[in-house]
Amino acid sequence: MTRLDLPKSFERARLLVTPVLAAASAELEPTLRRVVEYHWGWIDAHGERAESRPGKALRPALTILSTEAVGGEAEAALAGAAAVELVHDFTLLHDDVMDDDRERRGRPAAWTCFGVGPAICGGDALMLLAQQVLLGDSSDHRIEALSALLGATQTVIAGQGLDLAFEGRVDISVDDYLDMSGKKTGALLGCAASIGAILAGGRKEQVDSLRGFGESLGLAFQAVDDWLGIWGDPARVGKPRASDLRQRKASLPIVTAMTSDAPAGRALRDWMRSDAVVDDEAIERGIGHLESLGTEEATVALAQQQLGRALECLERGALDSHSGDELARLARFVVEREF
Amino acid sequence: MTRLDLPKSFERARLLVTPVLAAASAELEPTLRRVVEYHWGWIDAHGERAESRPGKALRPALTILSTEAVGGEAEAALAGAAAVELVHDFTLLHDDVMDDDRERRGRPAAWTCFGVGPAICGGDALMLLAQQVLLGDSSDHRIEALSALLGATQTVIAGQGLDLAFEGRVDISVDDYLDMSGKKTGALLGCAASIGAILAGGRKEQVDSLRGFGESLGLAFQAVDDWLGIWGDPARVGKPRASDLRQRKASLPIVTAMTSDAPAGRALRDWMRSDAVVDDEAIERGIGHLESLGTEEATVALAQQQLGRALECLERGALDSHSGDELARLARFVVEREF
């Protein structure tokens, strides 16, 4: 396991985008603003200032680098960077309600503090704020950027719809899974990695290459997340061992295993559709099934394959070489941080 | 009680806007499309074609008339008409989840058939579709219209946030209530009644007058709805007698009563914050309190006052007289249909 240093582009993105987010949330109705700023870790459940662990600002970092990759200045990316982060936060607020997830970034999820209604409303408000921030930008290309953001957000919602439809099913193919994951995770990373180039007036082939880079990175990123959901270190992931197995969540390794006709595949399908008690013994047995079918290696291989595709897209993009290198470093960090 | 005929502009709006809605929903992920088309009454919970009672198409009717009121053709209004209807449906899908309302238009609410997750996702998808439909329009003024739609939708969400924050409170002033109601209901009617004029290139004073008309109509409409929630005929409203009292919902008559220091006001406050059993005797006593404090007359008077303001806005708008008359007829129908 290699430990990579957090690329500086994350921290820079966080510093640049935070004032834009703060100005945006200040426009919200006060009870919804509280939900949103709690979700961001800026305040605690009582409204007091908090210093919680922030998210990584992966999406804003991609957006800023995508502007620079076509010769623009970081400032030209800020509305786009804020917009993709706001859309991401909208999805988190809603997904935690839909998936009954009670924790987020090591704290109670917003809906458990403020209720389902305020969390849904807060998410709705963020999705709109994303569009308002972008429409308020001064770029000549803001409408093209808005159109890309709307399309990507609609795709993310379709992906979440598919994910919900997969619940309880044991007959999902790996292709079905990758289609869902490409929509749910890839589309927004593709948008994040290209909307900055759109705003800065990048050429079509640059924008397309950057979008392809982000989409492949998204699939890789989700595969890593799915690997962490089984084999991640509980202390670092902040969740119990093999949490996806515990929740009977059809993640990539589990879907892969369920497509197998070997006894371990059949056993896993039976477990996934049963309501047998989830105890440590069942979890260890489930991990054994997954490992005997080679799904850990398959998951890592898929992440590496998609990382490779992402890096190829960068090569093809005729991008500024320094920014291209930074995007490649960031992609490697995201995918290889745990392996 | 006068019974008015349904103005023809409703039916015309429904016929014109339905194909636009159908084309939009056809773009959705199939499980979300099913949620949406069920919500519209086009299919039943099993996906079979249904002929359910549709909504009134009040908002599309306002939009089409607002285009004609500034000299535009109905066709120029269709993207705006569909957009406001889609936003309205987004709010219904989400509000039914948040308010735990199990019925909508005499059928099970979408979330009770398909689950909370698909209903939230379906609402999210509709909000985005509204913006996509508008952005795809050919009007030179579509960006101005989109900006108006985003602002109005954000205001509606703020209104819902306030409404949620009012739950369980017995110290809401009538002004607080009208502020919430203006946001939750007035803002979208104001948008519906002016976005058609924006798309057709209406002058600023025309657009402003039409928006003011819609906002006042929204307050009147909500007051009528609140009247129905206490005094409406259960058979026609499709809800039990005094349903707002049963649900301890702080509607206009109840808020008005709770501001009174008379014994009936105190008794109502005590009831609203108690968890006493809701039986018919309690409901009759509650209605007695409301009536003894004159809140029925006050609610009707507020509706009439806001209708008057709406009609004054029309007078000031320098609008096409035929369309102005139709808007006035429609407004009177909406407010006076039950009194």
XYZ file of C-alpha atoms in Angstrom:
678
model
C 0.000 0.000 0.000
C 1.470 3.296 -1.120
C 0.576 6.500 0.672
C 0.508 9.487 -1.649
C 0.580 13.078 -0.454
C -2.627 15.051 -0.987
C -1.967 17.078 -4.153
C -1.790 20.840 -3.502
C -4.501 21.435 -6.111
C -7.088 20.138 -3.617
C -6.198 22.660 -0.942
C -5.949 25.485 -3.480
C -9.409 24.583 -4.843
C -10.885 24.558 -1.351
C -9.465 28.013 -0.584
C -10.697 29.460 -3.868
C -14.170 27.958 -3.863
C -15.107 28.394 -0.197
C -15.909 32.138 -0.441
C -18.135 31.461 -3.468
C -20.002 28.765 -1.540
C -20.315 31.050 1.491
C -21.764 33.880 -0.605
C -24.207 31.432 -2.185
C -25.421 29.848 1.055
C -25.904 33.296 2.614
C -28.796 33.739 0.160
C -30.699 30.760 1.545
C -33.651 30.813 3.913
C -32.015 30.623 7.397
C -33.222 27.144 8.417
C -32.040 25.718 5.069
C -28.747 27.609 5.294
C -28.172 25.918 8.659
C -28.734 22.461 7.129
C -26.310 23.218 4.302
C -23.568 24.733 6.447
C -23.860 21.863 8.904
C -23.494 19.464 5.973
C -20.351 21.339 4.940
C -18.954 20.989 8.463
C -18.899 24.756 9.049
C -21.289 24.636 12.010
C -22.504 22.002 14.458
C -26.104 20.885 14.939
C -26.727 23.846 17.292
C -25.453 26.416 14.818
C -22.110 26.968 16.591
C -18.985 27.299 14.465
C -17.328 23.939 13.973
C -14.043 22.764 12.562
C -15.031 19.462 11.030
C -13.037 17.529 8.515
C -14.035 19.037 5.164
C -14.551 17.084 1.958
C -11.610 16.856 -0.431
C -12.858 19.432 -2.976
C -12.026 16.938 -5.728
C -14.606 18.367 -8.125
C -13.614 22.040 -7.737
C -9.962 21.003 -8.150
C -10.827 19.286 -11.440
C -12.762 22.333 -12.634
C -10.006 24.804 -11.854
C -7.373 22.622 -13.512
C -9.619 22.166 -16.551
C -9.740 25.935 -17.012
C -5.979 26.200 -16.727
C -5.542 23.242 -19.057
C -7.032 25.318 -21.889
C -5.057 28.437 -20.984
C -7.597 30.154 -18.690
C -7.038 31.701 -15.259
C -8.238 29.922 -12.108
C -10.638 32.803 -11.371
C -12.531 32.057 -14.599
C -13.332 28.601 -13.197
C -14.811 29.605 -9.855
C -18.521 29.701 -10.740
C -18.166 26.303 -12.416
C -16.149 24.926 -9.505
C -18.766 26.084 -7.011
C -21.590 24.777 -9.205
C -20.254 21.215 -9.436
C -19.564 21.166 -5.690
C -23.100 22.394 -4.982
C -24.556 19.692 -7.223
C -22.389 17.105 -5.459
C -23.659 18.299 -2.067
C -27.252 18.241 -3.335
C -26.801 14.567 -4.218
C -25.240 13.748 -0.840
C -28.067 15.395 1.125
C -30.711 13.536 -0.868
C -28.871 10.220 -1.126
C -28.391 10.005 2.639
C -32.170 10.289 3.068
C -32.930 7.783 0.295
C -30.309 5.267 1.395
C -31.116 5.682 5.104
C -27.424 6.487 5.718
C -27.149 7.968 9.193
C -23.520 9.118 9.000
C -21.553 11.361 6.644
C -17.861 12.263 7.041
C -17.797 10.865 10.581
C -20.745 12.959 11.809
C -24.506 12.389 11.910
C -25.967 12.971 8.431
C -27.896 16.247 8.079
C -31.301 14.553 7.978
C -30.723 12.845 11.315
C -30.083 16.270 12.936
C -32.671 18.420 11.187
C -35.229 15.950 9.837
C -36.017 14.515 6.425
C -37.944 17.585 5.237
C -35.204 20.170 5.826
C -32.593 17.825 4.300
C -34.662 17.356 1.131
C -35.355 21.100 0.929
C -31.704 21.913 1.586
C -30.676 19.621 -1.267
C -33.255 21.166 -3.590
C -31.955 24.626 -2.726
C -28.351 23.602 -3.466
C -29.219 22.173 -6.880
C -30.820 25.490 -7.795
C -28.000 27.537 -6.283
C -25.566 25.676 -8.539
C -27.466 26.871 -11.584
C -27.921 30.382 -10.233
C -24.202 30.740 -9.511
C -23.365 29.618 -13.035
C -25.995 31.824 -14.687
C -24.618 34.767 -12.700
C -21.105 34.255 -14.086
C -19.651 36.722 -16.577
C -18.239 34.158 -19.040
C -19.509 34.386 -22.614
C -19.817 30.608 -22.410
C -21.915 30.416 -19.251
C -25.031 29.164 -21.084
C -23.084 26.326 -22.702
C -21.673 25.536 -19.261
C -25.140 25.624 -17.703
C -26.456 23.282 -20.363
C -23.608 20.853 -19.603
C -24.307 21.085 -15.864
C -28.048 20.464 -16.307
C -27.365 17.451 -18.525
C -24.825 15.988 -16.107
C -27.102 16.528 -13.110
C -29.993 14.861 -14.901
C -27.686 11.911 -15.646
C -26.632 11.689 -11.982
C -30.297 11.527 -10.974
C -30.923 8.789 -13.560
C -27.965 6.909 -12.037
C -29.431 7.228 -8.569
C -32.778 6.026 -9.969
C -31.041 2.937 -11.375
C -29.181 2.365 -8.117
C -32.473 2.413 -6.211
C -33.994 0.035 -8.781
C -31.086 -2.383 -8.215
C -31.928 -2.746 -4.510
C -32.793 -6.307 -3.623
C -31.874 -7.621 -7.087
C -29.291 -10.386 -7.431
C -29.287 -10.562 -11.258
C -27.406 -7.352 -12.063
C -24.687 -7.734 -14.683
C -21.323 -5.999 -14.367
C -22.280 -3.947 -17.445
C -25.538 -2.846 -15.769
C -23.505 -1.879 -12.747
C -20.958 0.106 -14.767
C -23.764 1.872 -16.643
C -25.275 2.925 -13.302
C -21.927 3.918 -11.829
C -20.971 5.869 -14.962
C -24.174 7.847 -14.583
C -24.178 8.252 -10.830
C -20.494 9.078 -10.368
C -18.863 9.438 -13.783
C -21.194 12.068 -15.227
C -20.543 14.673 -12.551
C -16.776 14.094 -12.548
C -16.889 14.392 -16.348
C -18.719 17.694 -15.954
C -16.356 18.900 -13.210
C -13.330 18.115 -15.379
C -14.667 19.955 -18.432
C -16.933 22.799 -17.295
C -13.936 24.970 -16.472
C -12.663 24.466 -20.017
C -16.101 25.383 -21.381
C -16.214 28.589 -19.320
C -12.726 29.543 -20.510
C -13.683 29.006 -24.161
C -11.673 25.796 -24.694
C -11.888 24.069 -28.084
C -14.391 21.235 -28.523
C -11.727 18.504 -28.656
C -10.197 19.808 -25.440
C -13.557 19.879 -23.699
C -14.424 16.382 -24.970
C -11.085 14.945 -23.851
C -11.422 16.491 -20.414
C -14.965 15.172 -20.063
C -13.809 11.689 -21.071
C -10.984 11.959 -18.545
C -13.448 12.838 -15.770
C -15.926 10.137 -16.738
C -13.282 7.399 -16.655
C -11.874 8.824 -13.451
C -15.373 8.623 -11.996
C -15.657 4.918 -12.788
C -12.201 4.344 -11.293
C -13.091 6.409 -8.238
C -16.288 4.441 -7.667
C -14.420 1.142 -8.026
C -11.983 2.313 -5.334
C -14.903 3.307 -3.157
C -16.428 -0.123 -3.665
C -13.093 -1.748 -2.791
C -13.007 0.343 0.405
C -16.566 -0.778 1.188
C -15.259 -4.344 1.600
C -11.527 -4.201 2.229
C -11.010 -0.679 3.591
C -9.489 -0.157 7.015
C -12.475 0.583 9.309
C -10.449 3.134 11.287
C -9.654 5.149 8.152
C -12.916 4.676 6.265
C -14.972 5.552 9.340
C -17.312 2.603 8.761
C -17.426 -0.975 10.094
C -15.464 -3.705 8.312
C -17.004 -4.707 4.966
C -19.803 -2.173 5.412
C -21.262 -2.741 1.920
C -21.656 -6.440 2.690
C -23.276 -5.591 6.016
C -25.765 -3.330 4.217
C -26.283 -5.881 1.410
C -25.325 -3.137 -1.043
C -24.732 -4.332 -4.601
C -21.269 -2.808 -5.057
C -18.869 -3.843 -7.826
C -17.197 -6.794 -6.040
C -20.546 -8.105 -4.857
C -22.177 -7.727 -8.297
C -19.167 -9.439 -9.865
C -19.431 -12.341 -7.429
C -23.167 -12.694 -7.949
C -22.662 -13.245 -11.683
C -20.698 -16.423 -10.899
C -22.281 -19.880 -11.027
C -19.622 -21.265 -8.696
C -20.820 -22.301 -5.216
C -19.413 -19.084 -3.690
C -21.436 -17.002 -6.176
C -24.620 -18.918 -5.403
C -23.985 -18.624 -1.674
C -23.533 -14.875 -1.991
C -26.753 -14.492 -3.994
C -28.613 -16.443 -1.318
C -27.148 -14.224 1.393
C -27.971 -11.023 -0.502
C -31.641 -11.903 -0.831
C -32.008 -13.414 2.620
C -32.772 -11.516 5.771
C -30.353 -13.624 7.810
C -28.788 -11.848 10.785
C -25.669 -9.879 9.888
C -23.073 -11.086 12.397
C -19.275 -11.125 12.181
C -19.257 -14.765 11.161
C -21.570 -14.060 8.202
C -19.388 -11.129 7.175
C -16.185 -13.178 7.276
C -17.889 -15.905 5.255
C -19.069 -13.282 2.716
C -15.573 -11.823 2.395
C -14.296 -15.359 1.887
C -16.755 -15.862 -0.992
C -15.739 -12.561 -2.582
C -12.038 -13.350 -2.312
C -12.364 -16.931 -3.536
C -13.965 -15.563 -6.716
C -11.139 -13.098 -7.317
C -13.377 -10.049 -6.998
C -10.816 -8.026 -5.080
C -8.340 -8.315 -7.945
C -11.094 -7.667 -10.480
C -12.144 -4.480 -8.669
C -8.579 -3.186 -8.451
C -8.032 -4.088 -12.120
C -11.124 -2.177 -13.181
C -10.006 0.877 -11.239
C -6.571 0.710 -12.866
C -8.040 0.154 -16.313
C -10.303 3.194 -15.983
C -7.432 5.243 -14.610
C -5.464 4.248 -17.700
C -8.314 5.387 -19.940
C -8.563 8.664 -18.064
C -4.853 9.318 -18.555
C -5.107 8.471 -22.264
C -7.861 11.086 -22.614
C -5.513 13.655 -21.103
C -2.808 12.735 -23.604
C -5.177 13.290 -26.499
C -6.506 16.635 -25.270
C -3.802 19.053 -26.534
C -3.793 20.571 -23.071
C -1.415 22.874 -21.260
C 1.258 20.446 -20.100
C 1.623 21.686 -16.519
C -2.140 21.507 -15.872
C -2.322 18.149 -17.647
C 0.385 16.833 -15.315
C -1.533 18.121 -12.310
C -4.734 16.448 -13.520
C -2.832 13.181 -13.979
C -1.317 13.493 -10.482
C -4.716 14.167 -8.999
C -6.253 11.187 -10.829
C -3.480 8.872 -9.643
C -3.917 10.104 -6.101
C -7.649 9.474 -6.130
C -7.293 5.948 -7.492
C -4.075 4.788 -5.880
C -4.476 6.413 -2.451
C -5.446 3.105 -0.868
C -3.957 0.279 -2.884
C -72.280 29.545 -2.859
C -71.822 30.292 -6.558
C -70.693 27.602 -8.932
C -68.604 28.941 -11.790
C -67.909 27.038 -14.987
C -64.307 25.949 -15.514
C -62.848 28.598 -17.845
C -61.945 27.211 -21.267
C -58.394 28.492 -20.886
C -57.682 25.611 -18.462
C -58.651 22.934 -20.953
C -56.824 24.668 -23.798
C -53.679 24.914 -21.653
C -53.880 21.220 -20.780
C -54.174 20.242 -24.445
C -51.280 22.470 -25.479
C -48.881 21.582 -22.678
C -49.449 17.824 -22.445
C -47.361 16.930 -25.541
C -44.481 19.053 -24.190
C -44.651 17.253 -20.850
C -44.845 13.881 -22.603
C -41.763 14.633 -24.710
C -39.911 15.773 -21.592
C -40.775 12.762 -19.437
C -39.810 10.399 -22.275
C -36.207 11.523 -21.633
C -36.227 10.248 -18.060
C -34.700 7.049 -16.727
C -37.574 4.501 -16.999
C -38.190 3.949 -13.271
C -38.312 7.718 -12.695
C -40.511 8.246 -15.750
C -42.962 5.777 -14.231
C -43.079 7.738 -10.964
C -43.693 10.987 -12.835
C -46.355 9.651 -15.202
C -48.116 7.969 -12.289
C -48.063 11.295 -10.465
C -49.631 12.930 -13.537
C -52.370 10.280 -13.559
C -51.328 8.906 -16.972
C -50.584 5.410 -15.661
C -51.497 3.371 -12.607
C -49.042 1.919 -10.079
C -48.454 -1.101 -12.358
C -47.593 0.995 -15.392
C -50.945 0.441 -17.141
C -52.595 3.397 -18.870
C -54.984 5.177 -16.549
C -57.560 7.902 -16.912
C -57.249 9.664 -13.594
C -58.567 13.094 -12.835
C -55.814 15.444 -14.014
C -54.746 18.625 -12.232
C -56.332 21.868 -13.385
C -53.340 23.179 -15.401
C -53.794 26.524 -13.671
C -50.133 27.466 -14.071
C -49.846 26.629 -17.796
C -53.104 28.530 -18.381
C -51.628 31.600 -16.683
C -48.447 31.322 -18.738
C -50.212 31.022 -22.078
C -52.518 33.942 -21.275
C -49.534 36.012 -20.143
C -47.917 35.539 -23.545
C -51.111 36.535 -25.312
C -51.551 39.468 -22.966
C -48.410 41.066 -24.430
C -49.357 40.228 -28.018
C -47.540 36.868 -28.366
C -48.883 33.607 -29.783
C -49.797 30.728 -27.459
C -47.057 28.564 -29.044
C -44.410 30.989 -27.788
C -45.522 30.223 -24.233
C -45.309 26.439 -24.312
C -41.790 25.924 -22.926
C -42.574 28.338 -20.098
C -45.965 26.714 -19.482
C -44.380 23.271 -19.284
C -41.567 24.572 -17.078
C -43.837 26.045 -14.421
C -45.987 22.907 -14.417
C -42.866 20.736 -14.023
C -41.671 22.872 -11.111
C -45.133 22.610 -9.543
C -45.029 18.813 -9.872
C -41.516 18.710 -8.426
C -42.805 20.520 -5.327
C -45.801 18.172 -5.008
C -43.651 15.027 -5.211
C -41.257 16.329 -2.559
C -43.861 17.965 -0.315
C -45.892 14.759 -0.069
C -42.783 12.985 1.254
C -41.879 15.794 3.654
C -45.426 16.281 4.945
C -46.138 12.545 5.147
C -49.206 13.083 2.943
C -50.344 9.691 1.698
C -52.919 10.873 -0.853
C -52.822 13.205 -3.846
C -55.776 13.924 -6.137
C -57.777 11.044 -4.688
C -55.053 8.432 -5.286
C -52.125 7.150 -3.200
C -49.268 9.667 -3.366
C -46.345 8.575 -5.577
C -44.029 7.859 -2.639
C -46.494 5.417 -1.104
C -46.503 3.384 -4.371
C -42.855 3.582 -5.383
C -41.021 4.459 -2.169
C -39.455 7.617 -0.783
C -36.265 7.316 -2.857
C -37.916 7.168 -6.303
C -40.309 9.988 -5.341
C -37.420 12.248 -4.274
C -35.450 11.353 -7.415
C -38.494 11.852 -9.611
C -38.994 15.323 -8.135
C -35.324 16.180 -8.631
C -35.568 15.080 -12.255
C -38.651 17.242 -12.851
C -37.007 20.355 -11.444
C -34.127 19.880 -13.854
C -36.410 19.041 -16.763
C -38.175 22.360 -16.229
C -34.894 24.186 -16.727
C -33.857 22.014 -19.645
C -37.150 22.577 -21.457
C -36.792 26.326 -21.014
C -33.138 26.403 -22.043
C -34.073 24.410 -25.157
C -36.635 27.016 -26.231
C -35.961 29.251 -29.233
C -37.033 32.552 -27.663
C -34.418 35.317 -27.579
C -35.580 35.870 -24.004
C -35.187 32.321 -22.753
C -32.258 33.171 -20.452
C -34.203 35.954 -18.777
C -37.094 33.496 -18.415
C -34.776 30.856 -16.972
C -33.397 33.331 -14.471
C -36.956 34.190 -13.392
C -37.827 30.496 -13.072
C -34.718 29.732 -10.986
C -35.436 32.675 -8.686
C -39.071 31.694 -8.238
C -38.205 28.044 -7.591
C -35.630 29.037 -5.001
C -38.296 31.189 -3.319
C -40.760 28.282 -3.318
C -38.152 26.124 -1.583
C -37.523 28.859 0.989
C -41.288 28.945 1.581
C -41.372 25.198 2.133
C -38.397 25.566 4.517
C -40.363 28.154 6.512
C -43.480 25.983 6.477
C -41.471 23.094 7.919
C -39.979 25.426 10.535
C -43.492 26.491 11.574
C -44.455 22.907 12.500
C -45.322 22.594 16.163
C -45.127 26.382 16.734
C -48.132 28.226 18.174
C -46.607 31.734 18.067
C -46.732 32.415 14.317
C -48.082 35.824 13.375
C -50.425 36.319 10.427
C -47.638 38.322 8.747
C -45.213 35.401 9.205
C -47.819 33.144 7.686
C -48.431 35.422 4.697
C -44.685 35.750 4.129
C -44.422 31.941 4.006
C -47.506 31.551 1.830
C -46.335 34.287 -0.556
C -43.098 32.370 -1.000
C -44.499 28.855 -1.122
C -47.509 29.554 -3.356
C -47.345 33.149 -4.583
C -43.864 33.048 -6.118
C -44.604 30.251 -8.579
C -47.978 31.698 -9.590
C -46.220 35.031 -10.078
C -43.689 33.299 -12.296
C -46.377 31.359 -14.186
C -48.305 34.562 -14.856
C -45.272 36.465 -16.180
C -42.839 33.985 -17.748
C -44.946 33.802 -20.909
C -44.737 37.585 -21.214
C -40.956 37.406 -20.719
C -40.593 34.775 -23.452
C -42.697 36.864 -25.835
C -40.582 39.964 -25.203
C -43.176 41.874 -23.153
C -42.213 45.262 -21.712
C -40.909 45.438 -18.138
C -44.044 47.114 -16.753
C -46.214 44.439 -18.373
C -44.076 41.655 -16.913
C -44.058 43.296 -13.475
C -47.825 43.777 -13.475
C -48.420 40.185 -14.502
C -46.038 38.923 -11.829
C -47.814 41.035 -9.211
C -51.137 39.659 -10.446
C -49.896 36.078 -10.036
C -48.357 36.698 -6.621
C -51.566 38.181 -5.224
C -53.581 35.442 -6.878
C -51.293 32.926 -5.155
C -52.041 34.400 -1.726
C -55.760 34.385 -2.525
C -55.550 30.819 -3.831
C -53.779 29.628 -0.680
C -56.352 31.369 1.527
C -59.104 29.513 -0.365
C -57.193 26.280 0.089
C -56.902 26.985 3.802
C -60.630 27.724 3.961
C -61.294 24.383 2.252
C -59.019 22.667 4.777
C -61.529 23.570 7.524
C -64.884 24.272 5.896
C -64.627 22.418 2.589
C -67.151 19.724 1.728
C -65.326 16.407 2.433
C -66.956 14.760 -0.594
C -65.635 17.432 -2.960
C -62.263 18.109 -1.328
C -61.498 14.399 -1.060
C -60.309 14.775 2.541
C -62.026 14.319 5.930
C -63.901 17.241 7.468
C -61.559 19.968 8.804
C -58.515 18.018 7.692
C -56.065 20.813 8.557
C -57.329 20.811 12.128
C -57.036 17.031 12.250
C -53.420 17.286 11.099
C -52.716 20.231 13.442
C -51.554 22.174 10.399
C -51.004 25.872 10.995
C -53.181 27.153 8.152
C -54.431 30.751 7.912
C -57.606 30.388 10.022
C -55.725 28.434 12.684
C -52.811 30.897 12.767
C -55.295 33.767 12.973
C -57.103 32.110 15.883
C -53.848 31.350 17.713
C -52.936 35.063 17.752
C -56.030 35.765 19.879
C -55.839 36.101 23.658
C -59.519 35.241 23.996
C -60.313 31.887 25.676
C -61.005 30.254 22.278
C -57.547 31.328 21.043
C -55.853 29.949 24.144
C -57.824 26.721 23.876
C -56.772 26.325 20.251
C -53.096 26.936 21.090
C -53.315 24.294 23.819
C -54.893 21.837 21.395
C -52.314 22.540 18.686
C -49.392 21.760 20.975
C -51.026 18.829 22.732
C -51.004 15.259 21.546
C -54.626 14.741 22.592
C -56.545 12.188 20.549
C -58.121 13.632 17.396
C -61.758 12.546 17.607
C -64.858 14.083 16.060
C -65.735 15.832 19.297
C -62.338 17.550 19.398
C -62.719 18.586 15.761
C -66.175 20.086 16.328
C -64.852 21.948 19.368
C -61.919 23.230 17.291
C -64.211 24.422 14.504
C -66.301 26.134 17.164
C -63.224 28.009 18.432
C -62.285 29.058 14.899
C -65.780 30.290 14.113
C -66.250 32.113 17.420
C -63.119 34.126 16.621
C -64.379 35.091 13.183
C -61.563 33.341 11.339
C -63.808 32.028 8.584
C -64.826 35.573 7.637
C -61.216 36.755 8.004
C -59.962 34.020 5.660
C -62.600 34.774 3.026
C -61.871 38.506 3.363
C -58.163 37.947 2.835
C -58.837 35.885 -0.271
C -61.120 38.608 -1.637
C -58.645 41.351 -0.765
C -55.818 39.562 -2.579
C -58.078 38.852 -5.537
C -58.811 42.575 -5.647
C -55.092 43.353 -5.663
C -54.515 40.818 -8.408
C -57.214 42.422 -10.561
C -55.745 45.889 -9.925
C -52.384 44.647 -11.211
C -54.092 43.528 -14.408
C -55.657 46.960 -14.842
C -52.264 48.627 -14.574
C -50.495 46.298 -16.969
C -51.399 47.837 -20.356
C -52.303 44.351 -21.537
C -54.256 43.023 -24.475
C -57.825 43.457 -23.284
C -59.156 40.047 -24.323
C -56.330 38.184 -22.558
C -56.629 40.499 -19.569
C -60.320 39.618 -19.313
C -59.498 35.914 -19.507
C -56.899 36.270 -16.745
C -59.450 38.090 -14.595
C -62.056 35.390 -15.259
C -59.568 32.691 -14.377
C -58.568 34.493 -11.165
C -62.176 34.907 -10.100
C -62.849 31.256 -10.813
C -59.920 30.127 -8.691
C -60.887 32.294 -5.733
C -64.666 32.223 -5.896
C -65.203 28.612 -6.969
C -66.171 27.565 -3.448
C -67.576 30.540 -1.594
